Coordinates of C-alpha atoms in Angstrom, one line a residue:
X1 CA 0.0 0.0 0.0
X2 CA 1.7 3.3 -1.2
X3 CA 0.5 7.2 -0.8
X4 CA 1.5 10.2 -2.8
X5 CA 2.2 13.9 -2.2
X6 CA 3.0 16.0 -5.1
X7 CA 4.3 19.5 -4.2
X8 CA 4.7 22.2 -7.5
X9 CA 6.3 25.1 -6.8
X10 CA 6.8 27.8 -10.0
X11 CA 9.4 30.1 -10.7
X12 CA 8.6 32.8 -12.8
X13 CA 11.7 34.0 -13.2
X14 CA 13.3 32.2 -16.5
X15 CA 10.4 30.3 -16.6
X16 CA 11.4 27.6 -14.5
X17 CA 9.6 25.0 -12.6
X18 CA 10.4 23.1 -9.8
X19 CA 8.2 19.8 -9.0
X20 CA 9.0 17.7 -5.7
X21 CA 7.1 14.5 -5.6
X22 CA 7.0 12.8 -2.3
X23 CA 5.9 9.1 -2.2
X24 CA 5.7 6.7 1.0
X25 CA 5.3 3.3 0.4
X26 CA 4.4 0.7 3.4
X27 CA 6.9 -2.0 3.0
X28 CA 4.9 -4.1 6.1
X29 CA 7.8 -3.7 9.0
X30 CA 9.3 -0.5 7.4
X31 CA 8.6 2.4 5.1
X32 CA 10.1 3.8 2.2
X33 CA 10.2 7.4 1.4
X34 CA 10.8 8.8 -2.3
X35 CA 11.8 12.5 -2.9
X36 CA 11.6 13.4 -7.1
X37 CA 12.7 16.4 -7.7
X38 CA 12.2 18.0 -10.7
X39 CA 13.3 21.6 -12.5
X40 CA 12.2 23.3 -15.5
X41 CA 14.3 25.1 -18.4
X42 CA 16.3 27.8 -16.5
X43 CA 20.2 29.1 -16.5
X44 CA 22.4 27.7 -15.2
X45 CA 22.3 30.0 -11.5
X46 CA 18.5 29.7 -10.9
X47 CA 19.0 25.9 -11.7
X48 CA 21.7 26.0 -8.9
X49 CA 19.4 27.6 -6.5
X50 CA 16.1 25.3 -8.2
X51 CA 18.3 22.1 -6.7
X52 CA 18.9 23.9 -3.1
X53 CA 15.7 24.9 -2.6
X54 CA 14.1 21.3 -3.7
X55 CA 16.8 19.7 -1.3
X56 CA 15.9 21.9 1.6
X57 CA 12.6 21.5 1.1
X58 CA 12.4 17.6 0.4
X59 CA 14.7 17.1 3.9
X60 CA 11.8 19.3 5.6
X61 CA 9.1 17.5 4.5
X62 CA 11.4 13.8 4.8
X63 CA 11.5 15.0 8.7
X64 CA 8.1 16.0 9.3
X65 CA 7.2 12.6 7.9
X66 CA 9.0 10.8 9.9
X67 CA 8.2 12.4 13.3
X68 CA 4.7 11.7 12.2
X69 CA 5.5 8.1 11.4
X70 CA 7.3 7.8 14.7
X71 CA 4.9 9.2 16.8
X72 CA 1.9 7.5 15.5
X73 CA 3.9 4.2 16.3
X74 CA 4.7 5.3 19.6
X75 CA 0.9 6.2 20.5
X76 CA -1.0 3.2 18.9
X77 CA 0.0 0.6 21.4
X78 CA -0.4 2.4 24.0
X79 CA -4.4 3.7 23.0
X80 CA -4.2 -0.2 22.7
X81 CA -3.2 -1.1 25.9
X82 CA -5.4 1.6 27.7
X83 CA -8.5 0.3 26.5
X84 CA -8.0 -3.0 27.0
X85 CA -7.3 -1.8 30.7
X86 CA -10.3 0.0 30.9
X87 CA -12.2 -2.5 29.2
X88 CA -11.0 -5.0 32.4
X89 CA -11.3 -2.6 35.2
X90 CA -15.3 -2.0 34.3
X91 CA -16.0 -5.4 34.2
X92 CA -15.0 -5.3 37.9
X93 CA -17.8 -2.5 38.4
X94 CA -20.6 -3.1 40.9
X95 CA -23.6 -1.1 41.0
X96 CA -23.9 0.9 44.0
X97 CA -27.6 -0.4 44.6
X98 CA -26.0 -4.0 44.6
X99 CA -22.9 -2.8 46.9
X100 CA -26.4 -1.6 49.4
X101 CA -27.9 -4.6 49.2
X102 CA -24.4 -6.5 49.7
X103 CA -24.3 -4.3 53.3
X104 CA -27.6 -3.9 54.3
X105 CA -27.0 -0.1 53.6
X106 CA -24.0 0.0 55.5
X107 CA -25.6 -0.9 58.8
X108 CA -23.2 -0.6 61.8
X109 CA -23.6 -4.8 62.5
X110 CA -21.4 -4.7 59.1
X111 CA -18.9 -2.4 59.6
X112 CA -15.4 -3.9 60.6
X113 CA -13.5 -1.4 60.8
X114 CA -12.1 2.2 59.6
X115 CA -8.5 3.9 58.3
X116 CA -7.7 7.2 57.2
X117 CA -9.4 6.7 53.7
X118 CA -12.3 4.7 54.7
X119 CA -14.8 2.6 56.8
X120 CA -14.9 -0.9 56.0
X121 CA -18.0 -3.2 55.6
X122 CA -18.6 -6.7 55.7
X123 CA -21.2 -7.9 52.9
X124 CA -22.5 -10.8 51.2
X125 CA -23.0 -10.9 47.3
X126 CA -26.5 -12.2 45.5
X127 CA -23.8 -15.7 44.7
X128 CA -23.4 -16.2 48.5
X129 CA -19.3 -14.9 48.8
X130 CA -18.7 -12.8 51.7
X131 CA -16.4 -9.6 50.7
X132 CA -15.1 -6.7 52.2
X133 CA -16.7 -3.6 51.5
X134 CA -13.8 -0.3 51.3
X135 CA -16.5 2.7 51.4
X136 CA -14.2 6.3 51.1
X137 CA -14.5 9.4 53.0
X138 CA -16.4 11.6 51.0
X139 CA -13.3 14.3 52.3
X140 CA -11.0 12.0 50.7
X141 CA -8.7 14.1 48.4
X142 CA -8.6 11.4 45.8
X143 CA -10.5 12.2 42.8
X144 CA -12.1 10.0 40.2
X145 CA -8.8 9.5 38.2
X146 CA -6.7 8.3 41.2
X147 CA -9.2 6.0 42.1
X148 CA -9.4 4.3 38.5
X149 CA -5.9 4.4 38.5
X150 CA -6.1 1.8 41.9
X151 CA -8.4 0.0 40.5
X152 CA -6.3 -0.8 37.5
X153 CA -3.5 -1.1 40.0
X154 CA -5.1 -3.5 42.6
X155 CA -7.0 -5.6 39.4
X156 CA -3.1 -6.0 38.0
X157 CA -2.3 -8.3 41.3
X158 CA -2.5 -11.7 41.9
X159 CA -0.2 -12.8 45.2
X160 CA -1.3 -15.8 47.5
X161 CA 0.0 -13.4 50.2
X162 CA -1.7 -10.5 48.7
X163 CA -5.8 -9.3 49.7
X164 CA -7.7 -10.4 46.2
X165 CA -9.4 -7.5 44.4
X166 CA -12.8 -8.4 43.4
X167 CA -14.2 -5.2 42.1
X168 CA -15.1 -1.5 42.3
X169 CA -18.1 0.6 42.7
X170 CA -17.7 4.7 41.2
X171 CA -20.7 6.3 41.3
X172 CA -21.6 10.4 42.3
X173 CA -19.2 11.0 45.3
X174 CA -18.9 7.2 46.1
X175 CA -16.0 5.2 45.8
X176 CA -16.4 1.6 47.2
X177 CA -13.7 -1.2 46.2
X178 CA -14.5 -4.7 46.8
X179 CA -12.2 -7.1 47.7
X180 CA -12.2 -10.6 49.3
X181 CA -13.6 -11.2 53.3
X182 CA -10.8 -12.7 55.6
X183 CA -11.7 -13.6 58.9
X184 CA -9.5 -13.2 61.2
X185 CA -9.3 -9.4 60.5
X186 CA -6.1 -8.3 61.0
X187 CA -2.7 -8.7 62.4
X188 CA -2.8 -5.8 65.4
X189 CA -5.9 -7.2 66.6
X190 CA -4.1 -10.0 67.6
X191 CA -0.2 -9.3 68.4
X192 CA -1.2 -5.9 70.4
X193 CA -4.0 -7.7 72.4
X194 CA -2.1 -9.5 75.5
X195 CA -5.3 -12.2 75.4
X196 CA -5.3 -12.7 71.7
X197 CA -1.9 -12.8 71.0
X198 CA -1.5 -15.8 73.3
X199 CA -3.4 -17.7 69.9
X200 CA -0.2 -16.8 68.3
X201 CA 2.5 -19.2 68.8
X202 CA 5.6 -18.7 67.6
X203 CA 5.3 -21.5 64.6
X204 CA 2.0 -19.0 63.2
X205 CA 4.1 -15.9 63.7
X206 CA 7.1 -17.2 61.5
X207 CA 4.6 -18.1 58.7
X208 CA 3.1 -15.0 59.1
X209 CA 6.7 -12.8 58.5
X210 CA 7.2 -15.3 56.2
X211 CA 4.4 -14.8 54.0
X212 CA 4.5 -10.9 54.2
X213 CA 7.9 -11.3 53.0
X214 CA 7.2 -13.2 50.2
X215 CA 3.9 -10.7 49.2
X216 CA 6.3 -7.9 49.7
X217 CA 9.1 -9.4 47.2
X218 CA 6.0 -10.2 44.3
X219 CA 5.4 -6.1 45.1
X220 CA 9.1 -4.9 44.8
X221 CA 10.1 -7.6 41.7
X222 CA 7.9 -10.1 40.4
X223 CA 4.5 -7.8 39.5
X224 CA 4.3 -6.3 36.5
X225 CA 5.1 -3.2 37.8
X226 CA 7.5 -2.3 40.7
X227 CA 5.2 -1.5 43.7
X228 CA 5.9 0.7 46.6
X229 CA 3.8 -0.1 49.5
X230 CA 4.6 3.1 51.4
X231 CA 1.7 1.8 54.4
X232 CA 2.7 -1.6 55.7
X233 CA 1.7 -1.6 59.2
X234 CA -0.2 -4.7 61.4
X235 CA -3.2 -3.1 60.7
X236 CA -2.6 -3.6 57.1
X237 CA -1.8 -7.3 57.2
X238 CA -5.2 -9.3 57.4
X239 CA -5.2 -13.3 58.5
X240 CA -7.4 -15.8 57.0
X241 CA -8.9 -18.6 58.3
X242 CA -5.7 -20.5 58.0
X243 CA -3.6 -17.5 59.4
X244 CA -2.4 -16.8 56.2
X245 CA -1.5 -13.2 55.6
X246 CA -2.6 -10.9 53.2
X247 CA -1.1 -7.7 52.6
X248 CA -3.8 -5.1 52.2
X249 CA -4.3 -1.0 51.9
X250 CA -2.9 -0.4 48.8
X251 CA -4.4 3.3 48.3
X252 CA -0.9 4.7 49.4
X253 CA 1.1 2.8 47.2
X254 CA 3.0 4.0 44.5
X255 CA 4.1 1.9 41.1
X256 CA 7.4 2.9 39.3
X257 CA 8.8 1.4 36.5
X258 CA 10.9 -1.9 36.0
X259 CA 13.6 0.2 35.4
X260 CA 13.3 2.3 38.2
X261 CA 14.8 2.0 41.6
X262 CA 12.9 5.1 43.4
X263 CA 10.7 8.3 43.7
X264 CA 10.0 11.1 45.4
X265 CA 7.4 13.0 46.1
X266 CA 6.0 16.5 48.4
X267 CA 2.5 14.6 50.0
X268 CA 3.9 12.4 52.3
X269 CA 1.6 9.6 53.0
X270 CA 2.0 6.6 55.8
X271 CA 1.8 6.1 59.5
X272 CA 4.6 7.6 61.6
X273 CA 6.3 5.0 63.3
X274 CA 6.6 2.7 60.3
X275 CA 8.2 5.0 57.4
X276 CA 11.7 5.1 56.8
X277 CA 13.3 8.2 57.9
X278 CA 14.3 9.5 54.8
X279 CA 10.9 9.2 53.1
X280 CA 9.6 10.9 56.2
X281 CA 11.7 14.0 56.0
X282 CA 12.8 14.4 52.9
X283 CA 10.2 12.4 50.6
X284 CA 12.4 9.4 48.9
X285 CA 10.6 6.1 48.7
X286 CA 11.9 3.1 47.5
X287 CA 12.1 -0.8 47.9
X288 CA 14.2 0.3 50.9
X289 CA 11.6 2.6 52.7
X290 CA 8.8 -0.7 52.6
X291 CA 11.9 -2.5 53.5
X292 CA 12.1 -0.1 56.8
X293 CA 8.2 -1.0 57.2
X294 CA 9.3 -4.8 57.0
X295 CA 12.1 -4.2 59.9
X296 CA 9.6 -2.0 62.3
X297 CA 7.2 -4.6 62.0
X298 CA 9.1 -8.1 62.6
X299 CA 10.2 -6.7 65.6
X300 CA 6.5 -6.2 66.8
X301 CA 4.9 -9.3 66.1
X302 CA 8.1 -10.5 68.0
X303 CA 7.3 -8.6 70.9
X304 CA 3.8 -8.4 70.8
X305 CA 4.1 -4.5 71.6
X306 CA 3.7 -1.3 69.3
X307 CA 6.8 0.3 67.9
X308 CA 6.5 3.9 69.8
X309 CA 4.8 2.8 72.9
X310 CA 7.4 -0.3 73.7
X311 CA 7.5 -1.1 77.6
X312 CA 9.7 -3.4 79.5
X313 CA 9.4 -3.4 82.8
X314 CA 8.4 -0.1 84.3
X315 CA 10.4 1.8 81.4
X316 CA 8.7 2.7 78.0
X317 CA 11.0 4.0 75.2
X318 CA 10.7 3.3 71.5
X319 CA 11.4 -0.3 69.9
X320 CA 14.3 0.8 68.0
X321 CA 16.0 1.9 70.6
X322 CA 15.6 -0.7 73.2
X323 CA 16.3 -3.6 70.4
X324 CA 19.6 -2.1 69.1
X325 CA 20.6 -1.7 73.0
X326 CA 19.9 -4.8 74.1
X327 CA 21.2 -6.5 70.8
X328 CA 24.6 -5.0 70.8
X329 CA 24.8 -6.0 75.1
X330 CA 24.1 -9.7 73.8
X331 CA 20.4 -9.4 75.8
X332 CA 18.1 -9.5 72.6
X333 CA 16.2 -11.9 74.4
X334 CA 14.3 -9.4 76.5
X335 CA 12.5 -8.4 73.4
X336 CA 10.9 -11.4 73.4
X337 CA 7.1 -11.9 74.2
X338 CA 6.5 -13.2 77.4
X339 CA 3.6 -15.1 76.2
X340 CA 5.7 -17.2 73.7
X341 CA 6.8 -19.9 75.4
X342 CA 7.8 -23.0 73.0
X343 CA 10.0 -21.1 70.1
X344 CA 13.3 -22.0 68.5
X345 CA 16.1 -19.3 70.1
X346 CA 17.8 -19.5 67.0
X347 CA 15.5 -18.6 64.2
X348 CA 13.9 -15.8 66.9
X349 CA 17.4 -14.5 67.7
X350 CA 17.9 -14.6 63.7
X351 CA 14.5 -12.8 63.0
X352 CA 15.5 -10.2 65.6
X353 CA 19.2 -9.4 63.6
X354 CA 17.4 -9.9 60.2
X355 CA 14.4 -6.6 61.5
X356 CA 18.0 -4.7 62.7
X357 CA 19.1 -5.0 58.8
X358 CA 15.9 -3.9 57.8
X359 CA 16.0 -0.6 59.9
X360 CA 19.5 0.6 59.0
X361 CA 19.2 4.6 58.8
X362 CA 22.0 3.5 56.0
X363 CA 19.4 3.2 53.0
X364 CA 22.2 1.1 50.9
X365 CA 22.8 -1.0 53.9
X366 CA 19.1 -2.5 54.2
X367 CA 18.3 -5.8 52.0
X368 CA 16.1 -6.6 49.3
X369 CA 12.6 -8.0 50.3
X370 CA 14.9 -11.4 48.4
X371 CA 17.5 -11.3 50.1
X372 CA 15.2 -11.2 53.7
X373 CA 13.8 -13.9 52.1
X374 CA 16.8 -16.2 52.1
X375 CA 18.1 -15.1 55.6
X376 CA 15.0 -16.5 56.9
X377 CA 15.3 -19.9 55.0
X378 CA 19.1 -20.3 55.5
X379 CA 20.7 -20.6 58.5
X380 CA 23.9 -21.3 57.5
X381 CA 24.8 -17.9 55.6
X382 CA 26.5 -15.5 58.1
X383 CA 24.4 -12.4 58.3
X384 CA 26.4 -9.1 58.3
X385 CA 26.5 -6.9 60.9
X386 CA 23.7 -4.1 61.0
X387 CA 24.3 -0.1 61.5
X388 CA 22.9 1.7 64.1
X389 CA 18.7 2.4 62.9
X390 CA 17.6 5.9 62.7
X391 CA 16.3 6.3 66.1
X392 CA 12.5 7.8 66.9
X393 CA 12.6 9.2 69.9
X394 CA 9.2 9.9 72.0
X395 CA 8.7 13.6 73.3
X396 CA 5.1 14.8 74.6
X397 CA 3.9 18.2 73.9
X398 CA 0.6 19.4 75.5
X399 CA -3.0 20.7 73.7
X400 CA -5.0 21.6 76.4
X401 CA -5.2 21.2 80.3
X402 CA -6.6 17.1 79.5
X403 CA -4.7 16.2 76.9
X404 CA -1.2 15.9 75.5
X405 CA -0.2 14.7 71.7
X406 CA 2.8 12.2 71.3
X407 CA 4.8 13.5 68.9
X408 CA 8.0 11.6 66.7
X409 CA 11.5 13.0 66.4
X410 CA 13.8 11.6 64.1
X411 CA 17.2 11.2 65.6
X412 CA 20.7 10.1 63.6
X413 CA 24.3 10.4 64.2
X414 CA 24.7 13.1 62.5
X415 CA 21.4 15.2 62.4
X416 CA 19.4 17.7 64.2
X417 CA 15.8 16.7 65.8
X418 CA 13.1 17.2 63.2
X419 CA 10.0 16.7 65.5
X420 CA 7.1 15.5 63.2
X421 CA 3.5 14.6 63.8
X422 CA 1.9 11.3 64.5
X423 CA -1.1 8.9 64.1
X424 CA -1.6 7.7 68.5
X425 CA -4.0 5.3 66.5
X426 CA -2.3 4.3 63.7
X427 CA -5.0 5.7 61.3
X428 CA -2.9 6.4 58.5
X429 CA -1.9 10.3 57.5
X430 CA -3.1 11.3 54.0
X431 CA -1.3 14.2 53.3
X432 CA 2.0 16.1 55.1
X433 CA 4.8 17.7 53.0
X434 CA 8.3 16.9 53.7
X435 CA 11.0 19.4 55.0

C-alpha cells in the first residue's frame, strides 16, 4: 500500500519549474520514502538555487514525515493497551444499589473497621461470597482519576499473600472497592492484644513474617510493575482462616517502572512509626523505605508491643532503641514476648538481627525483600552486621489542660531533631509535606 504527495512550486523568473514529488510506500515492518525532484528550463544560476531549494525543502518535508510516522507508532499501542485496561477494570464495576444490598445499607452490625481513607464493611454478594466492603471518605482528596488508576493497579495483582481485588463501585461521590472477606481481621488485633496474642505461637508468627515477605518481594520484583507499598503496618496485614497473611491498603502505594529503583514525592503519606526516615523527611521512597516498614514490624509481632509505645518493665521507650541496645549488650532476648513460650532461640534471635538489617538509617545497607527472604530460610549464611537504625525518639507536647499529643523525632548520628506529627492510633496520615 503506497500514498503520494506531489508538491509544484513555480518560478517565474526564467520560466522555470520546480516539481518535488513525495511518495511513501508501506513496506509491512518498514517504510520507504521517495523524494523526485524536478526543474524546469532555467540558467544555469537559478537551476543551482532550483536544486537547493528542492533539497531543503524535500529534507523538511522527509523530517516531518518521519516524526509523524514515529509518533503515531509510539501512540497506537499504548491507545491499545489503555483500552484494554479500561475495558477490564469496568468489568469489575458493581452497581452501587447492589454494593447496598451486599451491606444492608451500611448498617453498623457490618462495619469492621475504619483507616484514614475509609470505613470498611462486611457484605455478602446475591452468589453467597462474603467480601469486604472499602466505602471512602467523602473528604477523601482522591479524585475519580486516582481511584481508576487503583483499580487498574489493585485488578493488576495476583499474590497468595496478597488481599484479592474483586471489584469496584464509582458512582456520584462514592467510591467503594471490593475485595475478598478474611476472617481473622487483622494482624494488630491480635499481636497488640495480651489475650489474643496468646493464639499466636511462635510457629504462626514465623509463617506470618514469612508470607508478608514473600507478598512484599512479588510487590518490589515479580508484578508487572514495581510496587511501593509506602503503608505496611499490622493493621494492614489481614489473617485468614488458615492465618495466612494478606497484605492489604494499597491506596498509598506508588508503582514505578521496571527500570526504576525510586521516587520522590511533596504529600507524604504513611503512618509515623513505620516510614523510613528519609521518606519521612525528605520524601524518597523506595524498595528500601517498605523494606524499613518490613524491619519495624518483625520486631512487633516479635514482641507483641507497638513500635512507639514499647514497655519493658516499668520503662517505656521506642522499639528501635531498646532492640539495638539490648542487641549489641548480647540481651536481645528481652524483646521477646513473654507469652511465647515454645520457640526456636535461633531462628527468633535470627529474626531479631534480620528486622536490625531492615531498619538501617543507611538506605544502601538495608536488604532486598529477596535477600530477607533467604536469611530466613538459610541458616547457615552469616548475616552481616547491622548499623545503628535511625532512632525515633518519643517527646510529649501538651494541647490543652486534659490532653497531650505524642509526637516523633527523628534522631541520627549526624542530624538535628526534626519533631514531626503522628497517628496515636495508627490511622494512616493522607497528606504532610516533607521538609
Amino acid at each position: 500500500m503506497s500514498s503520494g504527495l506531489i508538491c509544484a512550486y513555480q518560478i517565474p523568473r526564467d520560466l522555470a519549474y520546480l516539481f518535488i514529488s513525495v511518495c511513501v510506500i508501506n513496506c509491512g515492518d518498514c517504510l520507504l520514502i521517495l523524494i523526485l525532484c524536478f526543474a524546469g528550463n532555467g540558467n544555469n544560476t537559478t537551476r543551482t538555487i532550483i536544486i537547493v531549494i528542492a533539497s531543503v525543502v524535500g529534507v523538511l518535508i522527509l523530517i516531518i514525515i518521519s516524526i509523524y510516522i514515529f509518533m503515531r507508532r509510539k501512540k497506537t499501542p499504548e491507545k491499545v493497551e489503555t483500552k484494554d485496561e479500561i475495558i477490564g477494570a469496568e468489568s469489575l464495576r458493581i452497581d452501587f444499589d447492589s454494593v447496598l444490598a451486599a451491606t444492608n445499607n451500611f448498617s453498623d452490625a457490618n462495619k469492621l473497621g475504619h483507616g484514614g481513607f475509609g470505613a470498611v464493611y462486611k457484605g455478602q454478594l446475591p452468589n453467597g461470597q462474603e467480601v469486604a466492603v472499602k466505602r471512602m471518605y467523602r473528604k477523601s482528596q482522591q479524585g475519580d482519576i486516582e481511584f481508576k488508576n487503583e483499580v487498574l493497579l489493585l485488578a493488576k495483582l495476583q499474590h497468595h499473600n496478597l488481599i484479592r481485588f474483586l471489584g469496584f463501585c464509582l458512582e456520584g461521590h462514592e467510591k467503594i472497592l471490593i475485595s475478598e472477606f478474611v476472617p481473622n481481621r487483622s494482624l494488630d488485633h491480635f499481636i497488640f492484644d495480651r489475650t489474643k496474642r496468646a493464639q499466636l505461637d511462635w510457629k504462626t508468627r514465623y509463617k506470618i513474617i514469612e508470607g508478608i515477605a514473600r507478598g512484599l518481594l512479588y510487590l518490589h520484583e515479580d508484578s508487572k510493575l514495581r510496587i511501593i507499598h509506602r503503608d505496611l503496618k499490622p493493621s494492614n496485614i489481614l489473617l485468614d482462616a488458615d492465618m495466612i497473611p494478606k497484605i492489604s491498603g494499597f491506596g498509598m502505594a506508588r508503582p514505578l517502572g521496571r527500570d526504576e529503583t525510586q521516587g520522590s514525592t511533596v504529600r507524604i503519606v504513611g503512618t509515623y512509626g513505620y516510614m523510613a526516615p528519609e521518606y519521612a523527611m525528605q520524601g524518597h521512597f523506595s524498595v528500601k523505605s517498605d523494606v524499613f516498614s518490613f524491619g519495624v514490624l518483625l520486631l512487633e509481632i516479635i514482641s507483641g508491643q507497638k513500635n512507639n509505645s514499647f514497655c519493658h518493665g516499668e520503662n517505656n521507650e521506642f522499639m528501635l532503641n531498646f532492640a539495638w541496645k539490648n542487641w549489641r549488650e548480647g540481651t536481645a532476648l528481652n524483646l521477646i514476648d513473654p507469652t511465647l513460650s515454645d520457640f526456636s532461640r535461633n531462628e527468633i534471635m535470627r529474626c531479631i538481627h534480620i528486622a536490625l538489617l531492615c531498619v538501617q538509617e543507611n538506605v544502601a545497607g538495608r536488604p532486598t525483600m529477596a535477600a530477607v527472604i533467604f536469611m530466613l530460610n538459610s541458616f547457615s549464611t552469616i548475616l552481616p552486621v547491622p548499623s545503628q537504625p535511625a532512632f525515633c525518639m518519643q517527646s510529649d507536647i501538651e494541647t490543652d489542660m486534659s490532653s497531650s499529643l505524642a509526637t516523633n523525632s527523628w534522631v541520627s548520628n549526624n542530624s538535628n531533631i526534626e519533631l514531626l506529627p503522628t497517628s496515636l492510633n495508627e490511622v494512616s496520615i493522607t497528606e504532610l509535606s516533607p521538609r
